[in-house]
PDB file of C-alpha atoms in Angstrom:
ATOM      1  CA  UNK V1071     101.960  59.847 101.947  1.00 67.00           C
ATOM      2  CA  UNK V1072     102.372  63.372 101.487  1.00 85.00           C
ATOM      3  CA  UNK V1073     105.199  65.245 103.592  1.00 92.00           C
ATOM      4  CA  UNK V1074     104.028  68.707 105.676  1.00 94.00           C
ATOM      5  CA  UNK V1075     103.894  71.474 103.622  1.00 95.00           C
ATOM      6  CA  UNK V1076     104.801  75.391 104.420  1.00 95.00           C
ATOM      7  CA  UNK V1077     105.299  78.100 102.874  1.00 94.00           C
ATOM      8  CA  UNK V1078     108.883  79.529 102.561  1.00 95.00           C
ATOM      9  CA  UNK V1079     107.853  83.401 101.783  1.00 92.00           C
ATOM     10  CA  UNK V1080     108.292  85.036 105.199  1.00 92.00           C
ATOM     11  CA  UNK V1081     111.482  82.276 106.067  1.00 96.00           C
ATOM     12  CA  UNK V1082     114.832  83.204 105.110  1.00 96.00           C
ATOM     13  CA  UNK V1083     117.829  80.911 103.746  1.00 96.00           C
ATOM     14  CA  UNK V1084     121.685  81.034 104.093  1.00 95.00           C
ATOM     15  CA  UNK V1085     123.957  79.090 102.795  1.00 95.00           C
ATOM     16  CA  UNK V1086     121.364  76.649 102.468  1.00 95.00           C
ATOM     17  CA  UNK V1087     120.315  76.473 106.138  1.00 96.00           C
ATOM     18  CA  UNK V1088     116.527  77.826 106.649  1.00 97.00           C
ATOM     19  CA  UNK V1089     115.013  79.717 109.220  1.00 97.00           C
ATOM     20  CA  UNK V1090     111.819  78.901 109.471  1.00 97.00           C
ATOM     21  CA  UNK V1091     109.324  81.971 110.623  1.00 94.00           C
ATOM     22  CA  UNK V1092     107.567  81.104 113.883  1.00 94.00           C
ATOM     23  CA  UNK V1093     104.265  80.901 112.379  1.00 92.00           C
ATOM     24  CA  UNK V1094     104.984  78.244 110.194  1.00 94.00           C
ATOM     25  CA  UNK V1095     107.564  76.709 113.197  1.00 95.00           C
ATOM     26  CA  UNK V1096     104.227  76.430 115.681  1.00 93.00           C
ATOM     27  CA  UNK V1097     102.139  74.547 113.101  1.00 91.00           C
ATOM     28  CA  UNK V1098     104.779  72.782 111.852  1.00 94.00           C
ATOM     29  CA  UNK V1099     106.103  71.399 115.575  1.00 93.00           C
ATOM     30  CA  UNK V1100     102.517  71.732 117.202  1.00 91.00           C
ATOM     31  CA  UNK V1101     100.051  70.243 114.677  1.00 92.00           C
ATOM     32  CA  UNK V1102     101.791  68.713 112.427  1.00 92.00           C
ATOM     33  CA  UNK V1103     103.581  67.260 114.790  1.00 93.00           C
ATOM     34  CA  UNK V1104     107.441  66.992 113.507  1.00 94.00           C
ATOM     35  CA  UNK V1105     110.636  67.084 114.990  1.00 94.00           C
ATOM     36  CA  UNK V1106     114.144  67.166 114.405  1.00 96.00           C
ATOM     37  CA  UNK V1107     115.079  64.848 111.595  1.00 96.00           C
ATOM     38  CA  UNK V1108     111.894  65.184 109.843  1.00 96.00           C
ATOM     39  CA  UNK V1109     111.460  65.739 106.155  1.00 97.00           C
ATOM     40  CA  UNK V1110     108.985  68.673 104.837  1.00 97.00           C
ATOM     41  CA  UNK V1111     108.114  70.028 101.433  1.00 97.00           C
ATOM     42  CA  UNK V1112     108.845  74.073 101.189  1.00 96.00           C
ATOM     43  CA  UNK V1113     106.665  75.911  98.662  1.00 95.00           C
ATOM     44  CA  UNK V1114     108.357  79.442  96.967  1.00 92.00           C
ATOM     45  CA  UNK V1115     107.609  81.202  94.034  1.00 87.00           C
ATOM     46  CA  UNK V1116     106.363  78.044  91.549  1.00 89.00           C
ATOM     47  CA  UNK V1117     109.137  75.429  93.486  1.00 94.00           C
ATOM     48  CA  UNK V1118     108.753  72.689  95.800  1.00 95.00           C
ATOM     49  CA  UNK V1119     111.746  72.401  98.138  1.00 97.00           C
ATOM     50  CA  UNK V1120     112.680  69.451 100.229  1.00 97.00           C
ATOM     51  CA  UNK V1121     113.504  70.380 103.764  1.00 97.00           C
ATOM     52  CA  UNK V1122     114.969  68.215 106.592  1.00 98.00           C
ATOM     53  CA  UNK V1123     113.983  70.177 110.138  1.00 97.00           C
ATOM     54  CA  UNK V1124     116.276  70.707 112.715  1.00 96.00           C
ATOM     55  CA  UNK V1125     114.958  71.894 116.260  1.00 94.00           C
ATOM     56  CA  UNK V1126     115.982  73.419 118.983  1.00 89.00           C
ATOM     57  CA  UNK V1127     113.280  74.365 121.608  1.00 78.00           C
ATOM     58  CA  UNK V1128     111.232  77.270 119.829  1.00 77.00           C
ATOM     59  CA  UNK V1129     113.620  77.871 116.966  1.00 90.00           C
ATOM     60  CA  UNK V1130     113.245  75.835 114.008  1.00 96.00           C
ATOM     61  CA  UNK V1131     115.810  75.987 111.159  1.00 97.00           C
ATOM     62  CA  UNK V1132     115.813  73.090 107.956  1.00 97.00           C
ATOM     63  CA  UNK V1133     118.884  72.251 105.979  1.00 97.00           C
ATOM     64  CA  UNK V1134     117.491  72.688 102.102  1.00 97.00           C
ATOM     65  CA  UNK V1135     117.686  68.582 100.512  1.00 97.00           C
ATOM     66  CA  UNK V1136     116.367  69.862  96.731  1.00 97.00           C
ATOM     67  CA  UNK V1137     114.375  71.468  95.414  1.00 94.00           C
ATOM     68  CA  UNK V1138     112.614  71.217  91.666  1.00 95.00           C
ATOM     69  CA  UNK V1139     110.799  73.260  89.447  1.00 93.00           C
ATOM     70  CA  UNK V1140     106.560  73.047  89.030  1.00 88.00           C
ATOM     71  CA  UNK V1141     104.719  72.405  86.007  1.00 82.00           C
ATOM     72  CA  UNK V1142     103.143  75.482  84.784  1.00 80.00           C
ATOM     73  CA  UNK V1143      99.422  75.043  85.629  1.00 83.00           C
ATOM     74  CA  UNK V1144      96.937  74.963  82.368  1.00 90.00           C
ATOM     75  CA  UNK V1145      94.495  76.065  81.719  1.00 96.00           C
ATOM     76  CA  UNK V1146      96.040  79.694  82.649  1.00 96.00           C
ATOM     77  CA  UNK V1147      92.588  80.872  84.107  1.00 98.00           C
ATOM     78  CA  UNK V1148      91.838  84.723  84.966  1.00 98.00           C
ATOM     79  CA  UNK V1149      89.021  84.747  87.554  1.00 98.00           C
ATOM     80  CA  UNK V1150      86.867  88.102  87.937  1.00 98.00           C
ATOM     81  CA  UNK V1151      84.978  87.360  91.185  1.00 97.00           C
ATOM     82  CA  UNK V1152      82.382  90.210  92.288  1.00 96.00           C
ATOM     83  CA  UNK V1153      82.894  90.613  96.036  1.00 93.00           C
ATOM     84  CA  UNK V1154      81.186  88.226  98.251  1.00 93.00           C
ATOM     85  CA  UNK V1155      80.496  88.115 101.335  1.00 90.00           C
ATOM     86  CA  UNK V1156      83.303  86.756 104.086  1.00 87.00           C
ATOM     87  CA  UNK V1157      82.473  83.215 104.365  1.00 92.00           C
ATOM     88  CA  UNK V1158      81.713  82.715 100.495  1.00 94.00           C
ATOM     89  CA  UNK V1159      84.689  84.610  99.490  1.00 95.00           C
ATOM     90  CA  UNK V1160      86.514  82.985 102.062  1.00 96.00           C
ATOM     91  CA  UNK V1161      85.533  79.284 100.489  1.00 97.00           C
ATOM     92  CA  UNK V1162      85.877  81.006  96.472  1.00 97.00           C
ATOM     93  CA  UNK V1163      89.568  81.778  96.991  1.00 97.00           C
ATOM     94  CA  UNK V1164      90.220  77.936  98.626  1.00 97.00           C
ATOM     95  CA  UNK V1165      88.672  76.705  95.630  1.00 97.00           C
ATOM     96  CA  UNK V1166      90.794  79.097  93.679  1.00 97.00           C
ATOM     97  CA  UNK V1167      93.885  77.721  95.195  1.00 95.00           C
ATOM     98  CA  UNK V1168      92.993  74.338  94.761  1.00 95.00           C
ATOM     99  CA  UNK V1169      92.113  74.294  91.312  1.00 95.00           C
ATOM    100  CA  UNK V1170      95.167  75.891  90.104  1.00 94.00           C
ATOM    101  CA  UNK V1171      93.525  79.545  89.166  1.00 96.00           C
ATOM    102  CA  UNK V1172      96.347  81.597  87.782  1.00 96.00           C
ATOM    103  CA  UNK V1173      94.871  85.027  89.215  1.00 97.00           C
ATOM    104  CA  UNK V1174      92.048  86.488  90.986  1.00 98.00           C
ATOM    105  CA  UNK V1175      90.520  89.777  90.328  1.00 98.00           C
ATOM    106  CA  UNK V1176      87.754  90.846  92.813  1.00 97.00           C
ATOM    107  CA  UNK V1177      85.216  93.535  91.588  1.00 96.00           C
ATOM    108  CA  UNK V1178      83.031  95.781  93.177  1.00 94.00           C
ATOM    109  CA  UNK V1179      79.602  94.999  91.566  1.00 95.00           C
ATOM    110  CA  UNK V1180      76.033  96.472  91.640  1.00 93.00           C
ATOM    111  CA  UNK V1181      74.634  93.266  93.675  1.00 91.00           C
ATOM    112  CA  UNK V1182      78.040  93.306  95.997  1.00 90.00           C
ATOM    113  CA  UNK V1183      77.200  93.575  99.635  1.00 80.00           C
ATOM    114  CA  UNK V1184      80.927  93.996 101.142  1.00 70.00           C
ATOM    115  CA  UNK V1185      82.481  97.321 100.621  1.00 71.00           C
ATOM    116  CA  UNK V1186      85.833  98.147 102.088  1.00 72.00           C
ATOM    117  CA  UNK V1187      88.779 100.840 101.336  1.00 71.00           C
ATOM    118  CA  UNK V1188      91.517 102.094 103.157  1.00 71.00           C
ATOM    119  CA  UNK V1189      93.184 100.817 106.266  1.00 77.00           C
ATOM    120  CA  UNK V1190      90.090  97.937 105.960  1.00 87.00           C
ATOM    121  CA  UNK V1191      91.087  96.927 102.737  1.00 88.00           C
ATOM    122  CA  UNK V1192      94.633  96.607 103.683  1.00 90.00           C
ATOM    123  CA  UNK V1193      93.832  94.200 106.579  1.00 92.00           C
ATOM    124  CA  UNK V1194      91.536  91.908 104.092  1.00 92.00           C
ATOM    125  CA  UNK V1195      93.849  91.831 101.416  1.00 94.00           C
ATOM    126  CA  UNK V1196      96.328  90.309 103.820  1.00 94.00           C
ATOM    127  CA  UNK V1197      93.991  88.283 105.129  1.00 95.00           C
ATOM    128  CA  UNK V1198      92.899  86.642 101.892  1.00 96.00           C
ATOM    129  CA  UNK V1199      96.592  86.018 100.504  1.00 95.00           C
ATOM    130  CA  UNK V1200      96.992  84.362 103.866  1.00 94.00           C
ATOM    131  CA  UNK V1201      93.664  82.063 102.885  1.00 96.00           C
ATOM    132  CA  UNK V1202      95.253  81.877  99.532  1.00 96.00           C
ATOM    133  CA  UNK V1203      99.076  80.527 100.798  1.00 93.00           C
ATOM    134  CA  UNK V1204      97.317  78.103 103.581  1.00 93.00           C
ATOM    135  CA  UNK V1205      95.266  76.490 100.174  1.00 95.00           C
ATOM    136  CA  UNK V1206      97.877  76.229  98.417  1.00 94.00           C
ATOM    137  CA  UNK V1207      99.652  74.150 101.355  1.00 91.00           C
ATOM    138  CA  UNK V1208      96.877  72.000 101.548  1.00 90.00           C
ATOM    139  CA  UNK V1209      96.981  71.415  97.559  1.00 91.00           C
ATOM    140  CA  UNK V1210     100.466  70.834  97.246  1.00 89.00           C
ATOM    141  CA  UNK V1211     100.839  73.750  94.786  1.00 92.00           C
ATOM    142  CA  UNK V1212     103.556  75.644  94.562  1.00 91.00           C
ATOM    143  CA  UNK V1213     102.441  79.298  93.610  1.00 91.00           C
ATOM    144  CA  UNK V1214      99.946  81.151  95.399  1.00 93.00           C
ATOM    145  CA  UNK V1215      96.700  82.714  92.509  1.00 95.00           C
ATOM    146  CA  UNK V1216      97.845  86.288  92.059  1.00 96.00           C
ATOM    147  CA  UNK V1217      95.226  88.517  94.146  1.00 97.00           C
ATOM    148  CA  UNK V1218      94.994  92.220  92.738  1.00 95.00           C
ATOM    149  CA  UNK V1219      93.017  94.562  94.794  1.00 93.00           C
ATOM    150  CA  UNK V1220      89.124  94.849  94.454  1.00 94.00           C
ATOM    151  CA  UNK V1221      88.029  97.732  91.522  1.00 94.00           C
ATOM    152  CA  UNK V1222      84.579  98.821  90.558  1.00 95.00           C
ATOM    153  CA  UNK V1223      82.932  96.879  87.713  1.00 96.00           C
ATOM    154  CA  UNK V1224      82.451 100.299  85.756  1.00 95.00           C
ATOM    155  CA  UNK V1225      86.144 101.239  86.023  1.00 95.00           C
ATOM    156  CA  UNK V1226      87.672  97.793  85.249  1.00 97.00           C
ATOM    157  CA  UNK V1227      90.140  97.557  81.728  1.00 97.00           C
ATOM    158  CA  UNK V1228      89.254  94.352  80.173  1.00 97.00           C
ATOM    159  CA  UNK V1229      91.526  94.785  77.383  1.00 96.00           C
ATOM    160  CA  UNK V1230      94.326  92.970  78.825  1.00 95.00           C
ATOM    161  CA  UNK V1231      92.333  89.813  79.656  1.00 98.00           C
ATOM    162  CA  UNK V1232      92.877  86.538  77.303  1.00 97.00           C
ATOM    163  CA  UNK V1233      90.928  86.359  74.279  1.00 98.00           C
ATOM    164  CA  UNK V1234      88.588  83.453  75.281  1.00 98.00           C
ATOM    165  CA  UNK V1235      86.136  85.080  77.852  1.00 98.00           C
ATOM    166  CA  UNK V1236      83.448  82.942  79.617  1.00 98.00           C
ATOM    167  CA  UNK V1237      81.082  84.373  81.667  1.00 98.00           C
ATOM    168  CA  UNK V1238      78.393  82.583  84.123  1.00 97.00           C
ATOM    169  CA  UNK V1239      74.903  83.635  83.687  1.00 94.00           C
ATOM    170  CA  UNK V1240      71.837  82.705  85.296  1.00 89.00           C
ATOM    171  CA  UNK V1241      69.592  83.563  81.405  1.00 86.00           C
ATOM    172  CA  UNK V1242      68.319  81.593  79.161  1.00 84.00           C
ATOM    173  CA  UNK V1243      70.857  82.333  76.508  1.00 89.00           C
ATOM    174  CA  UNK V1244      73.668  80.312  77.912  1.00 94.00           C
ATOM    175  CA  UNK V1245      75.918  77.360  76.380  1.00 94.00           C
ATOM    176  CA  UNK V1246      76.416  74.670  78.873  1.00 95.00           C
ATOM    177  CA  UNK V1247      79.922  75.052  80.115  1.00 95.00           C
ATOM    178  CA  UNK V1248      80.705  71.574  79.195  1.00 93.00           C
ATOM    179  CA  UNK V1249      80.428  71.346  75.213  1.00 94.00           C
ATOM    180  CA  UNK V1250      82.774  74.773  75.810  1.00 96.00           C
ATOM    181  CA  UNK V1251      86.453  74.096  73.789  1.00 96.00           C
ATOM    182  CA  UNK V1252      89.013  75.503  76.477  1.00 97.00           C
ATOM    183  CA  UNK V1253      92.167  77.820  75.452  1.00 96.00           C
ATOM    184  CA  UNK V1254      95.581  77.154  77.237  1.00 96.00           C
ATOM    185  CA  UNK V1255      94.441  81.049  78.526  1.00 97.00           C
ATOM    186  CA  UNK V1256      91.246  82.153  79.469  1.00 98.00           C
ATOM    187  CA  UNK V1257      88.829  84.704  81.556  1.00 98.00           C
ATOM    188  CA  UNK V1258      86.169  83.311  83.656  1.00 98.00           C
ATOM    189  CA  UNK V1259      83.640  85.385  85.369  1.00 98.00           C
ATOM    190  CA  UNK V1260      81.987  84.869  87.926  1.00 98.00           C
ATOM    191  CA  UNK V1261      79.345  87.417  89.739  1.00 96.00           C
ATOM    192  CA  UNK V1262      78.388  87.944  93.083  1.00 94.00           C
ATOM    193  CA  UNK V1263      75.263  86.610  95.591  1.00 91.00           C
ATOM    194  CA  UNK V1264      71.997  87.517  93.427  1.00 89.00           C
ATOM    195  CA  UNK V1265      74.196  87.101  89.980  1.00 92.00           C
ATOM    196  CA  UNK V1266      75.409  89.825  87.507  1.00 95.00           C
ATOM    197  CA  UNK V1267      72.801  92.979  87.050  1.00 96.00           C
ATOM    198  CA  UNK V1268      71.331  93.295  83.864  1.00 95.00           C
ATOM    199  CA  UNK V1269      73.366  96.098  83.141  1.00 97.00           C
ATOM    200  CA  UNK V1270      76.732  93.890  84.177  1.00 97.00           C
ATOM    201  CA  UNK V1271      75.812  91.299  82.056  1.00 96.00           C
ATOM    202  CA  UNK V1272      75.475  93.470  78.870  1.00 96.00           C
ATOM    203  CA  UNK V1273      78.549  94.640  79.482  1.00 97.00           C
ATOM    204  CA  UNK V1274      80.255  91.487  79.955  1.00 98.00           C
ATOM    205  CA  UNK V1275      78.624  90.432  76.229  1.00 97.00           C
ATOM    206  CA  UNK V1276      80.159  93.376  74.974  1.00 97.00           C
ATOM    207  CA  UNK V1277      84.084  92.407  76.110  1.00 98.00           C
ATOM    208  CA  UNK V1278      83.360  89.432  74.518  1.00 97.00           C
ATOM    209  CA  UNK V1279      82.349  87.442  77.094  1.00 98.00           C
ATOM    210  CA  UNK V1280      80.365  84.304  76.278  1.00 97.00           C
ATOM    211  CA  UNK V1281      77.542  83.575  79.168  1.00 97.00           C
ATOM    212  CA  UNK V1282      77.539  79.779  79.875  1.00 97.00           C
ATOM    213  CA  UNK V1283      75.567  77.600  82.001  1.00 95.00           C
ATOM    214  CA  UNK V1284      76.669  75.794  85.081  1.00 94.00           C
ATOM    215  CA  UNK V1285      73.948  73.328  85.689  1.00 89.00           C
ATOM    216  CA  UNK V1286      70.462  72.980  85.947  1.00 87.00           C
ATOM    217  CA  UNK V1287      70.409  74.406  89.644  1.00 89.00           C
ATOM    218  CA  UNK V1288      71.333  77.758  90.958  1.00 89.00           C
ATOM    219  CA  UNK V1289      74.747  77.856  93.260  1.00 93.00           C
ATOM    220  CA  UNK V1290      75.693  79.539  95.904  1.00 94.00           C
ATOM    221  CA  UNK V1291      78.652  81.941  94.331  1.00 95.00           C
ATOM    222  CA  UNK V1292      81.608  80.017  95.777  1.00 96.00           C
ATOM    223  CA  UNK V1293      80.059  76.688  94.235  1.00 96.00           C
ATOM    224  CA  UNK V1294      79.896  78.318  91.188  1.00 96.00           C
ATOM    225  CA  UNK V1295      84.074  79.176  91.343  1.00 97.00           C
ATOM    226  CA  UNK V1296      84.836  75.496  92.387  1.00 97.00           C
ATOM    227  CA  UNK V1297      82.424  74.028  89.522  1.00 96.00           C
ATOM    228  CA  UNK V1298      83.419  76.703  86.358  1.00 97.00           C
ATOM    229  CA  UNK V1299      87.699  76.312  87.436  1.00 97.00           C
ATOM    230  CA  UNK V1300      87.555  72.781  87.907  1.00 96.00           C
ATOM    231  CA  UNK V1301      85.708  71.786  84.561  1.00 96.00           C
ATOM    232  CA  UNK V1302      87.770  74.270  83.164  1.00 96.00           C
ATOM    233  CA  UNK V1303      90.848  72.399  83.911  1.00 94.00           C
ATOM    234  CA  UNK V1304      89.030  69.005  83.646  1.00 94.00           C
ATOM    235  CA  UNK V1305      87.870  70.029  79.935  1.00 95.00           C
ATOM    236  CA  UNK V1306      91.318  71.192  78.673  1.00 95.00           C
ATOM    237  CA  UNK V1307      93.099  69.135  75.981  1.00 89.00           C
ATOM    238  CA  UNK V1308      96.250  71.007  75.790  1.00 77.00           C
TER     239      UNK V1308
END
């Protein structure tokens, strides 16, 4: 059985003693249920930490056990998402998290519903890394999927992206996903509700983007980021 997980980000550590913030204290003491004496797993920047909690009415310290080193995820996949609606971007970056996505780049597309800047960016961005740390919890992954801030499709560089490039399409002209060979690095894209425009997707061909095939059936956008990053991983022989 799996010990509770947190993350370690917003706790600080002396002399091996942690103080554990009281977000992570509450769920830790009030759903999960430990106490004093109990063992938990610590997640920080790609290591897993072994924690034994010590508390003392609301304040909840852990004395640091070990701590070791994760295996560097591969594939090393590069998601461009176009920005979906709450609930399906919501369930996308889970499935990001879970399926060991390196990093996320959101774009503003054509077909994109959401727009947001400012002040009302800020508070989503937080939001989202906060979806992205409690995934990672629940997939016993160490690291967190970078998140860089949304950008227009039109203004985006793609020259710094790894040199295989898939792309999901909903044409004709698409090689199923599956007889795909998979790089230890790659770009996937993804678009958002209502697929790529035509304009998108010619632009996608031209960064070298190859347009695959999920399936037979059309899936909701978020299905379509669980389906491409798992076979991703599931088809790599590295």
């Amino acid at each position: 059985m799996s010990l509770p997980r947190l993350r370690l980000e917003r706790c600080s550590c002396e002399n091996g003693i942690w103080t554990i913030d009281a977000e992570e204290a509450h769920h830790l003491v009030r759903v999960r249920r430990c106490y004093s004496g109990s063992l938990v797993e610590g997640l920080l920047n790609g290591e897993k930490i072994e924690l034994r909690l010590e508390c003392e009415g609301e304040s909840v310290r852990a004395r640091e056990i070990s701590r070791s080193a994760e295996s560097s995820c591969r594939p090393r996949v590069v998601l461009l998402l176009g920005l979906l609606k709450n609930d399906q971007l919501d369930d996308a970056l889970r499935f990001c998290a879970e399926t060991g996505v390196y990093e996320v780049q959101l774009l503003f597309c054509e077909r994109s519903v959401p727009r947001c800047d400012g002040a009302k960016l800020a508070e989503k961005m937080k939001r989202w890394r906060k979806i992205l740390d409690e995934a990672t919890k629940q997939a016993g992954a160490a690291a967190a999927p970078r998140l860089a801030e949304p950008t227009r499709f039109d203004g985006f560089d793609f020259s710094g992206l790894p040199a295989q490039r898939l792309a999901a399409m909903l044409t004709k002209d698409t090689k199923p996903l599956r007889g795909v060979e998979i790089s230890e690095e790659l770009a996937i894209a993804i678009g958002p509700e209502g697929d790529w425009s035509p304009r998108e997707s010619g632009r996608l061909i031209a960064e070298g983007f190859e347009p695959v095939s999920l399936g037979a059936r059309i899936m909701r956008a978020s299905t379509a980021v669980a389906a491409s990053c798992a076979a991703a991983a599931m088809l790599y022989r590295g």
